Coordinates of C-alpha atoms in Angstrom, one line a residue:
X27 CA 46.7 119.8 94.4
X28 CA 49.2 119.1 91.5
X29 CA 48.7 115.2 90.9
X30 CA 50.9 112.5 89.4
X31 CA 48.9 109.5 88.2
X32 CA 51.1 106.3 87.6
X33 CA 49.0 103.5 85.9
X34 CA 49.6 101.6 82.5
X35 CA 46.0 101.0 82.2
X36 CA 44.6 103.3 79.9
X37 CA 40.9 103.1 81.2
X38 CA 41.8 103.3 84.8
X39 CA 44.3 105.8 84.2
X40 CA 41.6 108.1 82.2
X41 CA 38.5 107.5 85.0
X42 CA 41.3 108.6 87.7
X43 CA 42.4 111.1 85.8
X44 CA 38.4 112.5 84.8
X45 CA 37.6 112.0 88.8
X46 CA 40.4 113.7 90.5
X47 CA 40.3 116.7 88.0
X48 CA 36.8 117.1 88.7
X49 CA 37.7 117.2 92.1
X50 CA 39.5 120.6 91.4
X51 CA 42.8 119.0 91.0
X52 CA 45.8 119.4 88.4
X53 CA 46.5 116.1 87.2
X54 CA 49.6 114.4 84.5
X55 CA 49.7 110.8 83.9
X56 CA 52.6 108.7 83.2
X57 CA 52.2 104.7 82.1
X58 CA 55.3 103.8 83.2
X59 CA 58.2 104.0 85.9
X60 CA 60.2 105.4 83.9
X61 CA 58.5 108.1 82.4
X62 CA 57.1 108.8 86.2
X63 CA 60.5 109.6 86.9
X64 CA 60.9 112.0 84.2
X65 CA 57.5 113.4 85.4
X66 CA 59.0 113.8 88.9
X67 CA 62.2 115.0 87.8
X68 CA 60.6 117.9 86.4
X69 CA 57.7 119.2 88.5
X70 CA 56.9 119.4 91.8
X71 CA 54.1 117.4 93.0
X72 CA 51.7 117.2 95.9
X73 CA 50.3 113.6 95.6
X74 CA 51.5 110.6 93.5
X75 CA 48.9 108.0 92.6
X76 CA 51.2 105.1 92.0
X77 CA 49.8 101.4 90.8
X78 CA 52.5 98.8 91.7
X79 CA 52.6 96.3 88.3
X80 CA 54.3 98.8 85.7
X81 CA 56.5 98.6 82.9
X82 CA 60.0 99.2 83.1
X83 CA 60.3 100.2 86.2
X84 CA 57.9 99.0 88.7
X85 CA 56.3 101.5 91.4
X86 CA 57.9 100.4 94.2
X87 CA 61.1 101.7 92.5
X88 CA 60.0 104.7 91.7
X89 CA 58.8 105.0 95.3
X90 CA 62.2 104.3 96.5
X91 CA 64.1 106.8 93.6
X92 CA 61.3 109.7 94.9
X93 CA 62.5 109.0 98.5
X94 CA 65.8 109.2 98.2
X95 CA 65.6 112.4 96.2
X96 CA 64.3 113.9 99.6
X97 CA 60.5 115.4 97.9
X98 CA 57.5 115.4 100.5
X99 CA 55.1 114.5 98.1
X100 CA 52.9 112.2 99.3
X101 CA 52.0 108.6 97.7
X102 CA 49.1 106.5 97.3
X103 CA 50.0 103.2 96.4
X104 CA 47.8 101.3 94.1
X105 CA 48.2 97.3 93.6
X106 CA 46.2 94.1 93.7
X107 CA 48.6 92.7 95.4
X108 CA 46.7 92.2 99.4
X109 CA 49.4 90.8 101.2
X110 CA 50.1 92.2 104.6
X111 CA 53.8 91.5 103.4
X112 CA 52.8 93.6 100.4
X113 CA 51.5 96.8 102.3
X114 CA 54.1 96.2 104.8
X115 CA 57.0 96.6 101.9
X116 CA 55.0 99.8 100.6
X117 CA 54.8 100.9 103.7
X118 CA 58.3 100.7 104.4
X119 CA 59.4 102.1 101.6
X120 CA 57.6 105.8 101.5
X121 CA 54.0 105.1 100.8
X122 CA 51.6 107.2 103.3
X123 CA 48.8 105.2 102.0
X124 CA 47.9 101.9 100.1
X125 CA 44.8 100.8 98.4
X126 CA 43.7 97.7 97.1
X127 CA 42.5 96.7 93.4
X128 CA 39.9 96.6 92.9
X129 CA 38.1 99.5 94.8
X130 CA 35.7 102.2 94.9
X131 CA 36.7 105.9 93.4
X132 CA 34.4 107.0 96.5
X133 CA 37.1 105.8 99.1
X134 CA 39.9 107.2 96.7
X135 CA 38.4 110.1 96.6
X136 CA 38.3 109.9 100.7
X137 CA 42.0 108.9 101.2
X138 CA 43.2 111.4 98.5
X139 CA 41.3 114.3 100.4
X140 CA 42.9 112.6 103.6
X141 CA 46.2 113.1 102.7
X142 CA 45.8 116.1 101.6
X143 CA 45.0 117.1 105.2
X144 CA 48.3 115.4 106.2
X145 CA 50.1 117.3 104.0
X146 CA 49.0 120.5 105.5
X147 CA 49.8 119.7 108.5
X148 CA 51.7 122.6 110.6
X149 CA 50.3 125.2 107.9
X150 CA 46.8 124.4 108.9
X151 CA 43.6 123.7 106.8
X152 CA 42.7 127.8 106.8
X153 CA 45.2 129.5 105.3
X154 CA 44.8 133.5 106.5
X155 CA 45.2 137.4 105.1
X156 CA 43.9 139.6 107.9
X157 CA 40.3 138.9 106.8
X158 CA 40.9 137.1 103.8
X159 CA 40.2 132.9 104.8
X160 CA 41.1 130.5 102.3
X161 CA 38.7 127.0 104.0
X162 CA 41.5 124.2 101.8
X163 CA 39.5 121.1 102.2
X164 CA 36.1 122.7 101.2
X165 CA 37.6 125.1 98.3
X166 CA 36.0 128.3 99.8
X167 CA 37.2 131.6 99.9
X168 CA 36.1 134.6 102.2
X169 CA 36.5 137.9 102.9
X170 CA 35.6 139.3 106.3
X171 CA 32.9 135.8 106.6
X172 CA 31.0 136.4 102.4
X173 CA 32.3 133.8 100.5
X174 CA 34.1 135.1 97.6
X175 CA 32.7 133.8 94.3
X176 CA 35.8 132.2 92.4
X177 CA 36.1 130.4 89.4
X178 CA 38.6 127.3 90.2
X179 CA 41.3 128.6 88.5
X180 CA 40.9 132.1 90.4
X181 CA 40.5 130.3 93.6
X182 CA 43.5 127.7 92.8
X183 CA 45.8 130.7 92.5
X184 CA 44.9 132.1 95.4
X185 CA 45.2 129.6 97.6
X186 CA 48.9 128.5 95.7
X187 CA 49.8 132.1 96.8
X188 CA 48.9 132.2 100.4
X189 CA 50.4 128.7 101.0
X190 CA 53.7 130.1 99.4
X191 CA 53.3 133.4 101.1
X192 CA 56.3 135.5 101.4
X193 CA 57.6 133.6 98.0
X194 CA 58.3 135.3 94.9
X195 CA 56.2 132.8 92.6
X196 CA 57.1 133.4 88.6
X197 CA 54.6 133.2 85.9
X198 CA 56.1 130.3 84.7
X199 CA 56.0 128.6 88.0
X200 CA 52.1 129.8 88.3
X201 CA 51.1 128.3 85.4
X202 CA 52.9 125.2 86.1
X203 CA 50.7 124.8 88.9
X204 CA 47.9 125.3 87.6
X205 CA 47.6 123.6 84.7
X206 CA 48.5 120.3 83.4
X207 CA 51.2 119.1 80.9
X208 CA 48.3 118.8 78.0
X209 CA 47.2 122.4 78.0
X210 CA 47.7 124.5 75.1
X211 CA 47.4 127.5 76.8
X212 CA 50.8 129.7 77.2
X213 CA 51.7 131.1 80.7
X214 CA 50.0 134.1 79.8
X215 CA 46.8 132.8 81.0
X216 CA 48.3 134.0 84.2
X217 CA 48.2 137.4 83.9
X218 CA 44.2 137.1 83.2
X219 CA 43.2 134.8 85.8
X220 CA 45.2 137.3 88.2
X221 CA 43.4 140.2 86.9
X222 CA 40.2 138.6 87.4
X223 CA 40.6 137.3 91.1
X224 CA 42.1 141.1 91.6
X225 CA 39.1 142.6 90.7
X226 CA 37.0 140.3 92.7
X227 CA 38.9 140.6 96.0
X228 CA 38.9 144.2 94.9
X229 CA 35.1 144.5 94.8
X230 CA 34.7 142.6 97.9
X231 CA 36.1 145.3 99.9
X232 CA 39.9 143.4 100.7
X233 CA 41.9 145.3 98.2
X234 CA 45.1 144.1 96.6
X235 CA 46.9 141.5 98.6
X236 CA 48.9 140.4 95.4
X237 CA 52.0 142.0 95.1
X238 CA 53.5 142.6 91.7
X239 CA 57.7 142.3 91.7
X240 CA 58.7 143.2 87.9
X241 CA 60.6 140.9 85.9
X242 CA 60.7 138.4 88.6
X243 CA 56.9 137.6 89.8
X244 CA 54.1 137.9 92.0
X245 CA 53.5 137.1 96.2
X246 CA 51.2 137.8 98.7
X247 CA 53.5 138.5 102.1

């Protein structure tokens, strides 16, 4: 998943960021609400981590502001505010989940993993090419039952393909998935980590399921 951390902390904000990446995720961080509006405004996100206290504009605005705009993204609300009448107003507002300061990256871990499960809800967990199985919430891929041996950035694109399937993805948009705000890689990276996974789906017997559209992208249909 594409992450959005939103914490001013700087130590918090670098173990969250350190954990979820190692998790396999794509993560940006923004220290205030503000620039977490900016952040929205100009990449689509799968889950925003989103601490309450923040400068300029708190986090339940920009819950609110990312509501209105109509985005699914989902929210995790951070705080160490443990009112009822606090999760009650989170809640209310958008949040799908809300966790209290201080806690364990174990059970963050848990409820990140459980909304991603949410979010995939009516596209289901195994995402399918006649053979070809893409498992989501263990990060396995298989062809005809082998597992397919993927580096994460092989197995990342695959799985951003089959979930868009029948989309015409760009280059651009590939590697704005794939890779966070800090890399100094271009978007030509794409075209390697494509030719990789091809040859390795290619080598496991399932061919080429990665269609190439010139001058406007690639899909799987």
């Amino acid at each position: 998943m594409r992450v959005l951390i939103v914490e001013d902390s700087a130590t918090l904000a670098d173990t969250l960021q350190a954990t979820l990446t190692g998790e396999g995720h794509v993560c940006d961080h923004a220290a205030d609400g503000v620039v977490a509006l900016h952040h929205l405004a100009d990449r689509r996100y799968d889950l925003l981590v989103l601490d309450w206290m923040l400068p300029r504009r708190d986090g339940l605005d920009v819950l609110k502001a990312l509501r209105q705009s109509g985005a699914p993204t989902r929210v995790l609300m951070l705080s160490a505010r443990d009112t009822v009448a606090d999760r009650v107003a989170a809640l209310d507002a958008g949040a799908d989940d809300y966790l209290v300061k201080p806690f364990a990256l174990d059970e963050l871990l848990a409820r990140v993993r459980a909304l991603a499960r949410r979010s995939q809800e009516g596209g289901g967990e195994v995402l399918r090419w006649q053979a070809l199985q893409v498992d989501t919430p263990a990060r396995r891929a298989r062809w005809q039952g082998h597992d397919l041996q993927l580096s994460p950035k092989e197995y990342a694109l695959l799985e951003l393909l089959l979930r868009e399937r029948g989309r015409v993805l760009s280059r651009a948009a590939i590697f704005d998935r794939l890779y966070d705000s800090r890399s100094e890689s271009s978007d030509k990276v794409v075209e390697v980590i494509l030719s990789t996974l091809r040859a390795k789906l290619a080598k496991a017997g399932a061919g080429d399921p990665i269609q190439t559209r010139r001058g406007f992208g690639y899909a799987i249909d």
